[in-house]
PDB file of C-alpha atoms in Angstrom:
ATOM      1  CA  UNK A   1       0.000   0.000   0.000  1.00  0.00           C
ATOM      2  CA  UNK A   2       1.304   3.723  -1.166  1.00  0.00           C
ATOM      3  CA  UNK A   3       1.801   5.444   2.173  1.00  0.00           C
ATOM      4  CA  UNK A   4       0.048   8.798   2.456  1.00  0.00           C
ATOM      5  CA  UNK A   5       1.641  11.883   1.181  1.00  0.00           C
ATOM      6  CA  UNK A   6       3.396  13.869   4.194  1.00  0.00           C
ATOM      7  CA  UNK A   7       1.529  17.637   4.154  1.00  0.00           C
ATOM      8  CA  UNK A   8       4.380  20.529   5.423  1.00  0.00           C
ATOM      9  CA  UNK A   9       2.586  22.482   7.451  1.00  0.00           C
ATOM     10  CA  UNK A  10       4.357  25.790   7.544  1.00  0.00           C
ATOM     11  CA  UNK A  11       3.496  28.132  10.392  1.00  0.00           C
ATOM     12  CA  UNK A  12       3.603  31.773   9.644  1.00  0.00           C
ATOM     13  CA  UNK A  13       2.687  34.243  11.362  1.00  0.00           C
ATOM     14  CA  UNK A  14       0.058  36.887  10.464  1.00  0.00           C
ATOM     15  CA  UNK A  15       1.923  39.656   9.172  1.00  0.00           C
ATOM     16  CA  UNK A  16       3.966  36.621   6.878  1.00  0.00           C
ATOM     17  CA  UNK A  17       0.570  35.237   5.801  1.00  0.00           C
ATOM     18  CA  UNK A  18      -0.531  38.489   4.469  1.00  0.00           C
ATOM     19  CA  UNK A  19       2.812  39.554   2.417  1.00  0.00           C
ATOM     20  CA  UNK A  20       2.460  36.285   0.832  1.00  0.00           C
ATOM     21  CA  UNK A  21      -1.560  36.754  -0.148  1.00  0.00           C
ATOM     22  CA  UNK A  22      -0.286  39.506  -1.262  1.00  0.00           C
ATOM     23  CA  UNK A  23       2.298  38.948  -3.410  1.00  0.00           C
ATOM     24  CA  UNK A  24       0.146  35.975  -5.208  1.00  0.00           C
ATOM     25  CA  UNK A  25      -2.515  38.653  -5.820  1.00  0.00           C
ATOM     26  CA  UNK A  26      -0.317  41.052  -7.161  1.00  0.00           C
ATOM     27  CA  UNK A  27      -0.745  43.666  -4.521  1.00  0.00           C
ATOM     28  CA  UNK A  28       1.199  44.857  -1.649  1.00  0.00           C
ATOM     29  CA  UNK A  29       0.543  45.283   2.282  1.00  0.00           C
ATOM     30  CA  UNK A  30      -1.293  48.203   3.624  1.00  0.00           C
ATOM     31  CA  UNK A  31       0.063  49.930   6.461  1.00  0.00           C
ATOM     32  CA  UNK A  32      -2.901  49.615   8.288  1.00  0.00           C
ATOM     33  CA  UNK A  33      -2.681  46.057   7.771  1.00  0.00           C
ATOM     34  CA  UNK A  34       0.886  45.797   8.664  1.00  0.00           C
ATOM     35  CA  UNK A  35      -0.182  47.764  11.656  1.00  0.00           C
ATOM     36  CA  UNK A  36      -3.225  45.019  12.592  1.00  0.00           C
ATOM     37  CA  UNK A  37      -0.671  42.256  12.071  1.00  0.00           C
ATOM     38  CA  UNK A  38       1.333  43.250  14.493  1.00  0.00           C
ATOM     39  CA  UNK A  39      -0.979  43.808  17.010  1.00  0.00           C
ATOM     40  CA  UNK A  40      -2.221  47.247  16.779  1.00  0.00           C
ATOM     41  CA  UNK A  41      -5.654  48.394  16.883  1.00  0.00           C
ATOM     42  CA  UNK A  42      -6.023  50.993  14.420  1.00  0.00           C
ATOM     43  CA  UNK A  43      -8.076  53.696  16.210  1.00  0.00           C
ATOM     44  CA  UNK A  44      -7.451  52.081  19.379  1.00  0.00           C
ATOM     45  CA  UNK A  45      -8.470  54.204  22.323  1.00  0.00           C
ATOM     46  CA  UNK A  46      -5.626  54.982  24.722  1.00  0.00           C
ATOM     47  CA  UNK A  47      -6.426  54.412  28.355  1.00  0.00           C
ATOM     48  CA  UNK A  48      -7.942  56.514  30.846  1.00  0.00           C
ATOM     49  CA  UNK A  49      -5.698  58.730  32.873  1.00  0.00           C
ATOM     50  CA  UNK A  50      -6.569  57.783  36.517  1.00  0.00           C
ATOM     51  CA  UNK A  51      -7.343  61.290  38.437  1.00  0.00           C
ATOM     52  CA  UNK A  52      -5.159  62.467  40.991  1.00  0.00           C
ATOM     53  CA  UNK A  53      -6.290  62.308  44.731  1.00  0.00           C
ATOM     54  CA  UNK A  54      -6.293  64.786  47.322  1.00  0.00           C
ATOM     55  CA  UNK A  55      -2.710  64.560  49.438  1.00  0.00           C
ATOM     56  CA  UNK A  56      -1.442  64.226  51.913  1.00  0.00           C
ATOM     57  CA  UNK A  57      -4.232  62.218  53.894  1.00  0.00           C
ATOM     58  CA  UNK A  58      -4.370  61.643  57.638  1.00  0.00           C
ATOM     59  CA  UNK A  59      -6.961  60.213  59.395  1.00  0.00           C
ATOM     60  CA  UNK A  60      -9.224  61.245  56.490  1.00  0.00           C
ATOM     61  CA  UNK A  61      -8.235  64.633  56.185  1.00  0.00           C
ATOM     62  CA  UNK A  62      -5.885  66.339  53.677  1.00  0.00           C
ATOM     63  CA  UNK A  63      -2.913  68.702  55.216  1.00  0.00           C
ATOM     64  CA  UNK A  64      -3.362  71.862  53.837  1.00  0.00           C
ATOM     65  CA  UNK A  65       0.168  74.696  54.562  1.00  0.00           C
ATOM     66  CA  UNK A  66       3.500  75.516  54.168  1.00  0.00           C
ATOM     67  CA  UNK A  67       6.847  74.019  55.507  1.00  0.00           C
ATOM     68  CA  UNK A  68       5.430  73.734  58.823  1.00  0.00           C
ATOM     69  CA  UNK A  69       2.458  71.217  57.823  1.00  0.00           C
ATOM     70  CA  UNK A  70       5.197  69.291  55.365  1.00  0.00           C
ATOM     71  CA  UNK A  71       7.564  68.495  58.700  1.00  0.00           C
ATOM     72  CA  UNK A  72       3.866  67.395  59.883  1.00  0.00           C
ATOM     73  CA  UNK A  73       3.206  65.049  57.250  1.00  0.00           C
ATOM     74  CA  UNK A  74       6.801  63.819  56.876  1.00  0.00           C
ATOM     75  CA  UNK A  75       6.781  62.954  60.789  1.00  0.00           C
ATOM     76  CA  UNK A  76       3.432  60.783  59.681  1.00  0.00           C
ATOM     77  CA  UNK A  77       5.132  59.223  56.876  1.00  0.00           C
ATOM     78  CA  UNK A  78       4.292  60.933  54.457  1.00  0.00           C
ATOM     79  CA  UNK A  79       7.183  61.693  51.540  1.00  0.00           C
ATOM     80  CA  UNK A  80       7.261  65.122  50.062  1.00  0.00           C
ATOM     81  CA  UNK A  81       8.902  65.727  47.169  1.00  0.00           C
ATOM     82  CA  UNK A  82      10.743  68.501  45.489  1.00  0.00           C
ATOM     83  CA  UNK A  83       8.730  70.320  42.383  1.00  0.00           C
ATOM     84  CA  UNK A  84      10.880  70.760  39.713  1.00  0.00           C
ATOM     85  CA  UNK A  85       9.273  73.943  38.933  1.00  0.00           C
ATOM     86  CA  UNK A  86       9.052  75.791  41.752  1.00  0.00           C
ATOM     87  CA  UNK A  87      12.591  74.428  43.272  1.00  0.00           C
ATOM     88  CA  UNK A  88      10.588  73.721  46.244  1.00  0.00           C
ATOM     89  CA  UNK A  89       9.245  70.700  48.303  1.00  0.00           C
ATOM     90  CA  UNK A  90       5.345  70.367  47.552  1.00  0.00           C
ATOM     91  CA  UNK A  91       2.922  67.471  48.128  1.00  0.00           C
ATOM     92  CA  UNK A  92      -1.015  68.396  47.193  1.00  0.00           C
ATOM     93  CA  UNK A  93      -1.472  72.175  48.887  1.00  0.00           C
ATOM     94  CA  UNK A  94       1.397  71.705  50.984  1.00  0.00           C
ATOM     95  CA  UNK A  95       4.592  73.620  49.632  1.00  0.00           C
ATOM     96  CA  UNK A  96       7.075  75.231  51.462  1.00  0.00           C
ATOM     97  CA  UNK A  97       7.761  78.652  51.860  1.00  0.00           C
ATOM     98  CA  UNK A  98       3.875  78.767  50.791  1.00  0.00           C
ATOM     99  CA  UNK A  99       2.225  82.641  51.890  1.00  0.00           C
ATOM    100  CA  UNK A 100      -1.765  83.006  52.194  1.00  0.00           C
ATOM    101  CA  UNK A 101      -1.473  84.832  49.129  1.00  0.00           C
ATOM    102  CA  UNK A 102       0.074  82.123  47.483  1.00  0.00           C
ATOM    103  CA  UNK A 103      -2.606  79.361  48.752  1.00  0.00           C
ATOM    104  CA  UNK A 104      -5.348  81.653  47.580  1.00  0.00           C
ATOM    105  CA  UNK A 105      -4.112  81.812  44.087  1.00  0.00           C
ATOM    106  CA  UNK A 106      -3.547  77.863  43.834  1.00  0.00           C
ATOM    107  CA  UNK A 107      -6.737  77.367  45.660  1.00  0.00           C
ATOM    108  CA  UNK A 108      -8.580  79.465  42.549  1.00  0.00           C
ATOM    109  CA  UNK A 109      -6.544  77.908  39.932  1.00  0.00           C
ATOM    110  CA  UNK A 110      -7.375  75.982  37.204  1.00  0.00           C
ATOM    111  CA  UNK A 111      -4.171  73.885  37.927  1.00  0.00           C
ATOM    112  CA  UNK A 112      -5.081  73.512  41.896  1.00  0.00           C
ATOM    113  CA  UNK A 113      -4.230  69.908  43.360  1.00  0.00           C
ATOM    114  CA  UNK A 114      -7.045  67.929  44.187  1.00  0.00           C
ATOM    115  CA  UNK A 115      -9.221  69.630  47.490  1.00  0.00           C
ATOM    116  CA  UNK A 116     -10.254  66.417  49.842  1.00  0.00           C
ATOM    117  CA  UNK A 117     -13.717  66.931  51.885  1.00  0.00           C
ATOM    118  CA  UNK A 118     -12.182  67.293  54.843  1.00  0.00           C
ATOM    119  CA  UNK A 119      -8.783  69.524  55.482  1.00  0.00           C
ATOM    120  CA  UNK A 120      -6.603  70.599  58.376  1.00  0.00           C
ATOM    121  CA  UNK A 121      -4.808  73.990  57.086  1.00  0.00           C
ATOM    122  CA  UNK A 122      -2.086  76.130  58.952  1.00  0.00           C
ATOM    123  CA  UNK A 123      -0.841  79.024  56.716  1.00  0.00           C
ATOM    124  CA  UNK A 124       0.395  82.442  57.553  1.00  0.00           C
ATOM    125  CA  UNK A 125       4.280  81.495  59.331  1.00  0.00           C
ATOM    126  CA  UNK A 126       6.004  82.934  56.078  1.00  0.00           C
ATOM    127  CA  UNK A 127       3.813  85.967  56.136  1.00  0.00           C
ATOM    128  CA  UNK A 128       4.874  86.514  59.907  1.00  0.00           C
ATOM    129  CA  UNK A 129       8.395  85.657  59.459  1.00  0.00           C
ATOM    130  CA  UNK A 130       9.054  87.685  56.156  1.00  0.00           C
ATOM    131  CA  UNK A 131       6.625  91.201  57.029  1.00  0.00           C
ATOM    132  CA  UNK A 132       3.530  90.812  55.199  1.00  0.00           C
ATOM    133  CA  UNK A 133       1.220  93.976  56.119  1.00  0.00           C
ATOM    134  CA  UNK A 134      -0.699  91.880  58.834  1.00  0.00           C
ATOM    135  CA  UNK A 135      -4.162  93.430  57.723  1.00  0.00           C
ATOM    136  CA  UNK A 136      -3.586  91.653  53.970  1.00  0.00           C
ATOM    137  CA  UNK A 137      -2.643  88.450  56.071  1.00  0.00           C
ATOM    138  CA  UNK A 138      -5.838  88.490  57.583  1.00  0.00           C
ATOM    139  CA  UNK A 139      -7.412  89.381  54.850  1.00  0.00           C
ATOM    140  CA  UNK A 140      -5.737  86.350  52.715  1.00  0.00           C
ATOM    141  CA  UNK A 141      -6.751  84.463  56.082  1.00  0.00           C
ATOM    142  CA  UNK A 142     -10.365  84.905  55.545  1.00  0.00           C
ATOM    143  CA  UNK A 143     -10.675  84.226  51.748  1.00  0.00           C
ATOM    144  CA  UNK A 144      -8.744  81.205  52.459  1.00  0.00           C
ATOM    145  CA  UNK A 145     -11.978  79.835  55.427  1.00  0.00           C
ATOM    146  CA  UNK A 146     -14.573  81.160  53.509  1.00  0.00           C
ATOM    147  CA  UNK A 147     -12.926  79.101  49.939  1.00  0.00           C
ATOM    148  CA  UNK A 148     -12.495  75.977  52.207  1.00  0.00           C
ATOM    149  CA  UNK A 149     -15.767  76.502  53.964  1.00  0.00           C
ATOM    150  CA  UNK A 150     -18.039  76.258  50.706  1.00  0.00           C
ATOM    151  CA  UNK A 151     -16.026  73.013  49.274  1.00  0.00           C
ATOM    152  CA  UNK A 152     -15.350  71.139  52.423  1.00  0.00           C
ATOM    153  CA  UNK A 153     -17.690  69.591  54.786  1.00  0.00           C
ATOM    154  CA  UNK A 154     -15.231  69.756  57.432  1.00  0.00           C
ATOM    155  CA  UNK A 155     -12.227  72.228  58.152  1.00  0.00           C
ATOM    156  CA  UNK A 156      -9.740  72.238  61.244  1.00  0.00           C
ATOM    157  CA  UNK A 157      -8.078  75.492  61.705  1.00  0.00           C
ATOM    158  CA  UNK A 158      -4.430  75.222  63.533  1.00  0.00           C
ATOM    159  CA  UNK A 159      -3.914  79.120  64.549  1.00  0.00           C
ATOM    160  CA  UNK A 160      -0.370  80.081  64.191  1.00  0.00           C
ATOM    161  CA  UNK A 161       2.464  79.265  67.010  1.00  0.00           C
ATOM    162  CA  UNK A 162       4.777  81.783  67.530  1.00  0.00           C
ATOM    163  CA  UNK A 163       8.186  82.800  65.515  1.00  0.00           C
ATOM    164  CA  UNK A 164      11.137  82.695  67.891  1.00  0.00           C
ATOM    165  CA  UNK A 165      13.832  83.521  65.440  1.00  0.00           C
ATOM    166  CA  UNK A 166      11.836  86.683  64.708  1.00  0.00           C
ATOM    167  CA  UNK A 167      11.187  88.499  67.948  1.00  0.00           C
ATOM    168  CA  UNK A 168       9.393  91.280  66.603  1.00  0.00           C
ATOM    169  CA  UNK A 169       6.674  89.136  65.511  1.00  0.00           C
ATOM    170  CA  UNK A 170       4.801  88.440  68.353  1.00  0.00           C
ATOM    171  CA  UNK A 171       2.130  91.366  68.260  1.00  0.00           C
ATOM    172  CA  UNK A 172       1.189  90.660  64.328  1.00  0.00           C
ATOM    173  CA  UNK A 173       1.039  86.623  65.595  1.00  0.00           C
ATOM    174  CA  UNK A 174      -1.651  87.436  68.071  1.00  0.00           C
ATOM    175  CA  UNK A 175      -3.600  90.096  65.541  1.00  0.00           C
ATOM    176  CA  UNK A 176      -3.692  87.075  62.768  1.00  0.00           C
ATOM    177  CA  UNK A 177      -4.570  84.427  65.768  1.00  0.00           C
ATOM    178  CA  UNK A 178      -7.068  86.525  66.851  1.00  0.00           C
ATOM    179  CA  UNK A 179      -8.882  86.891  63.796  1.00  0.00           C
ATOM    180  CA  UNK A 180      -8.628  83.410  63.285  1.00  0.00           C
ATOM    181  CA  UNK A 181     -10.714  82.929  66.446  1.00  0.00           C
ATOM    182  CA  UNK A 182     -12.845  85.586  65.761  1.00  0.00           C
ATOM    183  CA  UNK A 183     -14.292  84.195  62.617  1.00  0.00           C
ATOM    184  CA  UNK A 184     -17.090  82.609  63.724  1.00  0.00           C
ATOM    185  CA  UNK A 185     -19.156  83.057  60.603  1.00  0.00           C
ATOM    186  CA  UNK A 186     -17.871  80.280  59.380  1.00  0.00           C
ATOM    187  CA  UNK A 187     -18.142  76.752  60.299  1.00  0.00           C
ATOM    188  CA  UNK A 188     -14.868  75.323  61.096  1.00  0.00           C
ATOM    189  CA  UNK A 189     -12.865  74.216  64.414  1.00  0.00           C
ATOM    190  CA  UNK A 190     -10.044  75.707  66.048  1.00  0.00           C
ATOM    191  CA  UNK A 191      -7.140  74.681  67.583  1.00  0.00           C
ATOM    192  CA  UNK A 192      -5.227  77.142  69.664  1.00  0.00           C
ATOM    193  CA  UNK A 193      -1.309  76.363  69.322  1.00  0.00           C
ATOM    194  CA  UNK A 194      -1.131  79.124  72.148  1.00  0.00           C
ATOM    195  CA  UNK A 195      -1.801  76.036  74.518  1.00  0.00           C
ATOM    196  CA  UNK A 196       0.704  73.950  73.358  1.00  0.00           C
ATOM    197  CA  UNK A 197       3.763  77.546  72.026  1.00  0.00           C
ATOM    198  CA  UNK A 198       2.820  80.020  73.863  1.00  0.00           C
ATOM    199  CA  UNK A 199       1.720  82.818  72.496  1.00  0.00           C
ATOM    200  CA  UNK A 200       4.139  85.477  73.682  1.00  0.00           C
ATOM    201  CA  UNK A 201       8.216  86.201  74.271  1.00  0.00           C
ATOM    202  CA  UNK A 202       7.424  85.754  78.295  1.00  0.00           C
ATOM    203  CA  UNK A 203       5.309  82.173  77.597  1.00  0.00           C
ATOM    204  CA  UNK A 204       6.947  80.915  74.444  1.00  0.00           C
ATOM    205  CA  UNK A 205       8.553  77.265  74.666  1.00  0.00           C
ATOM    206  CA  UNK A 206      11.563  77.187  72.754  1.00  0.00           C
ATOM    207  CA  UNK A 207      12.248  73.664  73.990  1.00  0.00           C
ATOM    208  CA  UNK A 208       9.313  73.070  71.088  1.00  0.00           C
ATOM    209  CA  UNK A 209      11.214  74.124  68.093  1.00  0.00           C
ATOM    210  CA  UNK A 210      14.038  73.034  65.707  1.00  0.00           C
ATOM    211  CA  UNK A 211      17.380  74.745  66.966  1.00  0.00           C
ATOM    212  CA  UNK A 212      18.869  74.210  64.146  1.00  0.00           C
ATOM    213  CA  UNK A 213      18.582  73.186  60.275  1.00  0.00           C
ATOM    214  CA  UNK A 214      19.063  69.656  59.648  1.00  0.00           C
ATOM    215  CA  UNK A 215      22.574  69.091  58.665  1.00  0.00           C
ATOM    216  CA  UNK A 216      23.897  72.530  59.150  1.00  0.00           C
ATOM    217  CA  UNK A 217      24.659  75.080  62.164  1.00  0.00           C
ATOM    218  CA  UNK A 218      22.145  77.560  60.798  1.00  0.00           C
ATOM    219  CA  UNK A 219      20.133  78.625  63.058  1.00  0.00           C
ATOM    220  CA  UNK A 220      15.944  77.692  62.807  1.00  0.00           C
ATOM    221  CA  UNK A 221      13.522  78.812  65.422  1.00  0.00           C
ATOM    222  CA  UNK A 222      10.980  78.666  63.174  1.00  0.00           C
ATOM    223  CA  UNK A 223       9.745  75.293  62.791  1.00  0.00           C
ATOM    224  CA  UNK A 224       8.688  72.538  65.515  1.00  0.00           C
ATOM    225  CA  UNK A 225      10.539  69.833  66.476  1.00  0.00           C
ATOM    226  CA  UNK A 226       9.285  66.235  67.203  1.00  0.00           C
ATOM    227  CA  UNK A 227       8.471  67.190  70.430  1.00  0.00           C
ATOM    228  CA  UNK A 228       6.094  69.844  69.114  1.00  0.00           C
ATOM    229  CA  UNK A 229       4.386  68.006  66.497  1.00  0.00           C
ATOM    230  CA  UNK A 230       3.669  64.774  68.950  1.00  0.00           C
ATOM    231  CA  UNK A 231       2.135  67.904  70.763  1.00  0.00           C
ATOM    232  CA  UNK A 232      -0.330  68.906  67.871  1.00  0.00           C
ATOM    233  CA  UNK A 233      -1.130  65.341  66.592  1.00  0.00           C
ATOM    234  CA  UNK A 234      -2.197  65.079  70.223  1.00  0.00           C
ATOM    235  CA  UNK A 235      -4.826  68.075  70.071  1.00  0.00           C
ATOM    236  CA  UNK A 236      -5.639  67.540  66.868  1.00  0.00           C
ATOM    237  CA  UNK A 237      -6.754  63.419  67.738  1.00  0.00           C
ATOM    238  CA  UNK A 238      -9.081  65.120  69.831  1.00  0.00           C
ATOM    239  CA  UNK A 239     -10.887  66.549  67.500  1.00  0.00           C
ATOM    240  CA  UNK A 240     -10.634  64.340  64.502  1.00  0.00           C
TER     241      UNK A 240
END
């Protein structure tokens, strides 16, 4: 008996198998076709960019400040990078060296990080520490609760503590606290740092606050230490 006649199978892959249609019917490959054969999807929709979220969170509220707020969230864990753009450290609507008038204007841009439901803001230390007329502080202070106030369901106000390496700023610190505490139009809480700083050069704590910059003799006084923040996540548990 003949044996059968062994078939070749030849296995080629897509784009192969239509060059060679092609070439027996005289034609060439589209591109689109080379495209398909390869695994593209002309017209292929690309896929959704996933929308940023509101940073940095703790215990279900987004830190809202300057430097001050970003030692805050770094003692929580949080890790704030630097923008490449600015040249400073920023994470959501925490960036440092940050003014009220500079939160205002990201908080009405188009370009504003995300805004969480509920926030925890301090703002106003570089406005102390560098002279800003205290009245346009205030002023910034305001626009900033009553922006927050309309968006937010809930907003936690840290007033300011004081600026030790600037001893003339004790009397504008109290003015901006004050109308902080004042505001009672709108619905937010308070925490008074005056209970935890002092509020004065006779009641300040100093044992609260950086001496120095990390790595360097420079002198801080600005900024709270460990000891400080433990102090604040403390009050601020109690409310939250």
């Amino acid at each position: 008996m003949a044996s059968e006649p062994k078939t070749l199978v030849m296995l080629l892959d897509q784009s192969e198998a239509l060059k060679l249609i092609r070439e027996q019917l005289g034609t060439s490959t589209s591109k689109s076709e080379q495209k398909t054969a390869v695994g593209v999807i002309p017209g292929a929709k690309k896929p959704p960019v996933k929308p940023l979220k509101p940073r940095p969170i703790w215990r279900e509220h987004q830190l809202i400040g300057d430097s001050m707020m970003s030692r805050l969230a770094s003692y929580l864990g949080h890790k704030v990078p630097c923008n490449r753009e600015t040249h400073s450290k920023q994470l959501g609507l925490i960036s440092h060296g940050q003014t009220t008038g500079r939160l205002i204007g990201t908080l009405h841009s188009a370009k504003s990080p995300p805004l969480a439901s509920k926030v925890v803001v301090m703002i106003g230390t570089n406005d102390i520490a560098h002279d800003t007329p205290i009245g346009k502080a205030v002023s910034n202070m305001k626009r900033i609760l009553a922006f927050l106030s309309k968006r937010c369901k809930e907003v936690v106000v840290l007033t300011l503590p004081p600026v030790p390496a600037v001893e003339a700023s004790y009397e504008n610190l109290q003015k901006f606290n004050t109308s902080i505490k004042e505001n009672s139009v709108l619905d937010h809480k308070n925490i008074d740092t005056a209970d935890i700083f002092g509020d004065s050069k006779e009641t300040v704590n100093l044992d609260l606050f950086k001496r120095t910059f990390k790595g360097s003799n420079k002198q801080d006084m600005v900024h709270w230490n460990q000891d400080g923040i433990k102090l604040v996540l403390d009050a601020l548990k109690k409310v939250i």
